[in-house]
Coordinates of C-alpha atoms in Angstrom, one line a residue:
M1491 CA -53.2 86.1 79.4
S1492 CA -55.2 82.7 79.2
K1493 CA -54.4 80.3 76.2
V1494 CA -58.1 80.9 75.3
K1495 CA -57.8 84.5 74.9
I1496 CA -54.5 84.0 72.7
A1497 CA -56.2 81.6 70.4
N1498 CA -59.4 84.4 70.0
I1499 CA -57.0 87.0 69.2
I1500 CA -55.3 84.5 66.6
S1501 CA -58.5 83.5 65.3
T1502 CA -60.0 87.0 65.1
L1503 CA -56.6 88.2 63.3
T1504 CA -56.6 85.3 60.6
N1505 CA -60.4 85.7 59.8
P1506 CA -60.1 85.2 56.0
P1507 CA -61.4 88.7 55.2
I1508 CA -58.7 90.0 57.7
I1509 CA -55.6 88.0 56.9
C1510 CA -56.5 88.9 53.3
I1511 CA -55.3 92.5 54.1
P1512 CA -51.5 92.0 54.8
L1513 CA -51.2 89.1 52.7
F1514 CA -52.8 90.9 49.4
L1515 CA -50.9 93.9 50.1
I1516 CA -47.6 91.9 49.7
I1517 CA -49.1 90.2 46.7
C1518 CA -50.0 93.4 45.0
I1519 CA -46.5 94.8 45.9
I1520 CA -44.7 92.0 44.0
L1521 CA -47.2 92.3 41.0
S1522 CA -46.2 96.0 41.0
F1523 CA -42.6 95.7 40.2
K1524 CA -42.3 95.6 36.6
Q1525 CA -38.8 95.5 35.0
G1526 CA -37.0 96.6 38.1
S1527 CA -39.2 99.4 39.0
F1528 CA -42.2 100.0 41.0
D1529 CA -45.2 101.0 39.2
L1530 CA -47.2 102.9 41.9
N1531 CA -50.5 103.5 39.7
H1532 CA -50.7 99.8 38.9
F1533 CA -50.1 99.0 42.5
I1534 CA -52.6 101.5 43.8
I1535 CA -55.2 99.9 41.6
I1536 CA -55.0 96.4 42.1
E1537 CA -54.6 96.9 45.8
I1538 CA -58.1 98.8 45.9
I1539 CA -59.7 96.1 43.9
S1540 CA -58.5 93.4 46.1
I1541 CA -58.9 95.1 49.4
I1542 CA -62.7 95.9 48.4
F1543 CA -63.6 92.2 47.0
T1544 CA -61.6 90.0 49.0
S1545 CA -61.9 92.0 52.5
I1546 CA -64.3 94.8 53.0
L1547 CA -67.5 93.2 51.2
P1548 CA -67.1 89.8 52.5
M1549 CA -66.4 91.2 55.9
A1550 CA -69.4 93.5 55.8
I1551 CA -71.5 90.4 54.6
I1552 CA -70.1 88.5 57.5
L1553 CA -70.9 91.1 60.2
F1554 CA -74.2 92.0 59.2
W1555 CA -75.4 88.2 58.7
A1556 CA -74.0 87.5 62.2
K1557 CA -76.0 90.3 63.7
K1558 CA -78.9 89.5 62.0
L1559 CA -78.8 86.0 63.4
G1560 CA -77.6 87.1 66.8
T1561 CA -74.6 84.7 66.4
D1562 CA -70.8 84.9 66.9
K1563 CA -68.5 86.7 64.4
D1564 CA -67.3 83.0 63.3
I1565 CA -70.9 82.1 62.4
S1566 CA -70.1 78.9 64.1
K1567 CA -73.4 77.1 63.2
R1568 CA -72.8 75.0 60.1
T1569 CA -76.1 75.8 58.3
D1570 CA -75.7 79.4 59.0
R1571 CA -72.8 79.9 56.7
F1572 CA -74.6 79.4 53.5
T1573 CA -75.5 83.1 52.7
P1574 CA -71.9 84.6 53.7
L1575 CA -70.2 81.9 51.5
I1576 CA -72.7 82.5 48.7
T1577 CA -72.4 86.4 48.8
G1578 CA -68.3 85.7 49.1
I1579 CA -68.5 83.7 45.9
I1580 CA -70.3 86.6 43.9
S1581 CA -67.9 89.2 45.5
Y1582 CA -64.7 87.3 44.5
F1583 CA -66.2 86.7 41.0
I1584 CA -67.3 90.5 40.6
G1585 CA -63.4 91.1 41.4
F1586 CA -62.4 88.7 38.9
L1587 CA -64.8 90.1 36.0
I1588 CA -63.4 93.9 36.8
T1589 CA -59.7 92.6 36.5
L1590 CA -60.6 90.7 33.3
T1591 CA -62.4 92.9 31.5
F1592 CA -59.9 96.0 32.1
N1593 CA -57.0 93.7 31.8
L1594 CA -55.7 95.0 35.0
D1595 CA -53.5 92.3 36.1
N1596 CA -53.2 88.3 34.8
F1597 CA -52.0 86.9 38.3
L1598 CA -54.9 88.7 40.3
T1599 CA -57.4 87.9 37.7
C1600 CA -56.6 84.3 38.1
L1601 CA -56.3 84.5 41.9
L1602 CA -59.8 86.1 42.3
L1603 CA -61.4 83.4 40.1
C1604 CA -59.4 80.8 42.3
Y1605 CA -61.4 82.3 45.4
S1606 CA -64.6 82.3 44.0
I1607 CA -64.3 78.9 42.9
N1608 CA -62.7 77.5 46.1
T1609 CA -65.3 79.4 48.2
G1610 CA -67.9 77.5 46.0
V1611 CA -66.0 74.3 47.0
V1612 CA -66.2 75.2 50.7
L1613 CA -70.0 75.7 50.2
L1614 CA -70.5 72.5 48.6
I1615 CA -68.8 70.8 51.5
T1616 CA -70.5 73.0 54.4
T1617 CA -73.6 71.4 53.5
K1618 CA -72.5 68.1 54.8
W1619 CA -69.4 68.8 57.0
K1620 CA -68.1 72.2 58.8
I1621 CA -64.5 72.7 57.1
S1622 CA -62.5 75.4 58.4
V1623 CA -62.9 78.6 56.3
H1624 CA -60.1 80.0 58.3
T1625 CA -57.5 77.6 57.3
T1626 CA -58.7 77.6 54.0
G1627 CA -58.7 81.5 53.8
L1628 CA -55.4 81.3 55.1
S1629 CA -54.0 78.6 52.8
G1630 CA -55.0 80.4 49.5
P1631 CA -52.9 83.4 49.7
I1632 CA -50.0 81.6 50.9
A1633 CA -50.1 79.4 48.1
A1634 CA -50.3 82.3 45.8
L1635 CA -47.3 83.9 47.4
T1636 CA -45.5 80.8 46.8
I1637 CA -46.1 80.7 43.5
L1638 CA -45.1 84.2 42.9
S1639 CA -41.9 84.0 45.5
G1640 CA -41.0 80.3 46.2
A1641 CA -39.6 79.8 49.6
Y1642 CA -40.2 83.6 50.5
G1643 CA -43.9 83.3 50.0
A1644 CA -44.0 79.6 51.5
I1645 CA -42.6 80.9 55.0
F1646 CA -45.9 82.6 55.7
A1647 CA -47.3 78.9 56.0
I1648 CA -45.7 79.2 59.8
L1649 CA -49.3 80.7 60.5
Y1650 CA -50.9 77.3 59.5
P1651 CA -50.2 75.0 62.6
L1652 CA -51.0 78.0 64.8
V1653 CA -54.3 78.7 63.3
I1654 CA -55.1 74.9 63.5
W1655 CA -54.4 75.1 67.5
S1656 CA -56.5 77.9 67.7
R1657 CA -59.7 76.8 65.9
V1658 CA -59.4 73.4 67.9
I1659 CA -58.7 75.0 71.4
L1660 CA -61.8 77.4 70.8
K1661 CA -63.8 74.2 69.8
K1662 CA -64.8 76.1 66.4
H1663 CA -63.7 73.0 64.5
T1664 CA -62.2 69.6 65.0
L1665 CA -58.6 68.7 64.3
T1666 CA -59.5 67.0 61.0
Q1667 CA -61.8 70.3 59.7
A1668 CA -59.0 72.4 60.8
I1669 CA -56.1 70.6 59.0
A1670 CA -58.3 69.8 55.7
G1671 CA -59.4 73.5 55.5
G1672 CA -55.7 74.2 54.7
V1673 CA -54.7 71.2 52.4
Q1674 CA -57.9 72.0 50.2
G1675 CA -56.8 75.5 50.1
F1676 CA -53.1 74.7 49.0
F1677 CA -53.9 72.3 46.7
L1678 CA -56.9 73.8 45.0
T1679 CA -55.4 77.4 44.9
V1680 CA -52.0 75.9 43.2
I1681 CA -53.8 73.6 40.6
E1682 CA -56.4 76.2 39.7
M1683 CA -53.8 79.1 39.2
H1684 CA -51.6 77.2 36.8
L1685 CA -54.8 75.9 35.2
F1686 CA -56.5 79.1 34.7
M1687 CA -53.2 81.0 33.4
N1688 CA -53.2 78.3 30.5
I1689 CA -56.7 77.9 29.9
L1690 CA -57.6 82.0 29.8
N1691 CA -54.3 82.4 28.3
L1692 CA -53.3 85.1 31.2
P1693 CA -49.5 84.2 31.4
V1694 CA -47.4 85.4 34.4
S1695 CA -43.5 85.5 34.1
N1696 CA -40.9 84.7 36.7
I1697 CA -43.0 82.4 38.8
T1698 CA -42.4 79.1 40.8
G1699 CA -43.1 76.2 38.4
F1700 CA -46.2 73.8 39.2
E1701 CA -44.1 70.9 40.3
T1702 CA -41.9 72.9 42.7
T1703 CA -44.9 74.5 44.1
I1704 CA -46.7 71.3 44.7
L1705 CA -43.5 70.1 46.7
Y1706 CA -43.7 73.6 48.9
I1707 CA -47.2 72.7 49.7
I1708 CA -46.3 68.9 50.7
S1709 CA -43.6 70.4 52.7
I1710 CA -46.0 72.7 54.6
I1711 CA -48.8 70.2 55.3
I1712 CA -47.1 67.0 55.9
T1713 CA -46.0 67.5 59.5
P1714 CA -49.7 68.7 60.9
I1715 CA -51.1 65.9 58.7
I1716 CA -48.8 63.4 60.6
L1717 CA -49.8 64.7 64.0
G1718 CA -53.4 64.5 62.7
I1719 CA -53.2 61.0 61.9
L1720 CA -51.6 60.2 65.2
S1721 CA -54.2 61.9 67.1
Y1722 CA -56.7 59.6 65.6
V1723 CA -54.9 56.2 65.7
K1724 CA -54.2 54.6 68.9
T1725 CA -50.4 53.3 69.2
K1726 CA -48.3 52.4 72.2
N1727 CA -45.4 55.2 71.5
P1728 CA -46.8 58.0 69.2
Q1729 CA -43.4 60.0 70.1
K1730 CA -41.4 57.4 68.7
I1731 CA -43.4 56.6 65.4
F1732 CA -43.5 60.7 64.9
I1733 CA -39.8 60.9 65.3
I1734 CA -39.1 58.1 63.0
T1735 CA -41.2 59.6 60.3
Q1736 CA -39.7 62.9 60.7
I1737 CA -36.5 61.4 60.0
I1738 CA -37.5 59.5 57.1
L1739 CA -39.4 62.5 55.6
L1740 CA -36.3 64.9 56.1
L1741 CA -33.9 62.5 54.4
A1742 CA -36.5 62.3 51.4
F1743 CA -36.5 66.0 51.1
L1744 CA -32.8 66.3 51.5
T1745 CA -32.6 63.6 48.8
L1746 CA -35.5 64.5 46.2
T1747 CA -36.2 68.2 46.8
P1748 CA -34.1 71.5 46.3
V1749 CA -32.9 72.9 49.5
N1750 CA -35.4 75.8 50.0
I1751 CA -38.1 73.0 50.2
T1752 CA -36.4 71.1 52.6
L1753 CA -35.8 74.2 54.7
I1754 CA -39.5 75.0 54.6
Y1755 CA -40.6 71.7 55.9
I1756 CA -38.1 71.9 58.9
I1757 CA -39.5 75.5 59.7
I1758 CA -43.0 74.3 59.6
S1759 CA -42.3 71.1 61.5
I1760 CA -40.1 73.1 64.1
S1761 CA -43.2 75.8 64.4
S1762 CA -45.8 72.8 64.8
I1763 CA -43.8 71.4 67.7
I1764 CA -43.2 74.4 69.4
I1765 CA -46.8 75.6 69.3
S1766 CA -48.0 72.2 70.6
L1767 CA -45.6 72.1 73.3
I1768 CA -46.5 75.6 74.5
A1769 CA -50.3 74.8 74.1
G1770 CA -49.9 72.4 76.5
D1771 CA -51.7 69.2 77.7
E1772 CA -55.1 70.4 76.3
F1773 CA -53.9 70.0 73.0
I1774 CA -53.5 66.6 72.0
W1775 CA -50.6 67.1 69.9
C1776 CA -48.6 67.9 73.0
K1777 CA -49.3 64.8 74.3
I1778 CA -48.3 62.9 71.2
L1779 CA -45.0 64.8 71.6
K1780 CA -44.7 64.2 75.2
N1781 CA -45.7 60.6 74.6
Q1782 CA -48.5 60.9 77.4
S1783 CA -51.4 58.9 77.2
F1784 CA -54.6 60.1 75.5
K1785 CA -58.0 59.3 74.4
T1786 CA -57.8 59.3 70.4
L1787 CA -60.2 61.7 68.6

């Protein structure tokens, strides 16, 4: 199977309404454990709400709009994305209003509001620049899982460099757009979740603290960002710069953060390196790691 076909499969499976299904399933399972027991009724209710308003409705809108315009399922043209994004905002907000009105689950209520607002931010950016909806859609639920479960949630970020590669190799986004989508999604979700829990008086117990969650996010995004910078900056020895930077960062994480955060940094860094090397010379990160000559982006 060609790398383009593999990238296309990855891109399809990580389309926001699709990747939401397994990630929100995990979120709903975690939220349904109360006082050491599993509340099946609670799980069924919040899972139905989640799948309808974060997956089924947004996906139906995307497929309908793509068919109407006669374009691909990614709706690759930037200006064609406004209608699906607007209807997505409405879908997430309706889900938020339902969970808030019926007091279904504090965490899910805040998360659906995050989805609505973050999609609004993506819409504003899309008026001028084609930021990656794929990496934004991936980073939101992973950030939520990190808040809920710390390192166990952050480990899903191993998909982040993989999605970056798939979107770039398919020429759906530039490297900057793919990286930026994730950075935006990770940070906005963490900030907004903690903000909404306080402002709306929707407390959630046994979650990862704000500062710790931010450190997890930094450990996830830092290596892709460094590889991204090196892709745009002309240097004589990018491989050496990358190695030195990684060593400095590793020492910093070991010194300043808990071991779980350091482990996430190591895992995401290793996965970024492996993905780059497997991707081959057509992916600029591979050339950086092999210290091959390349034209900066």
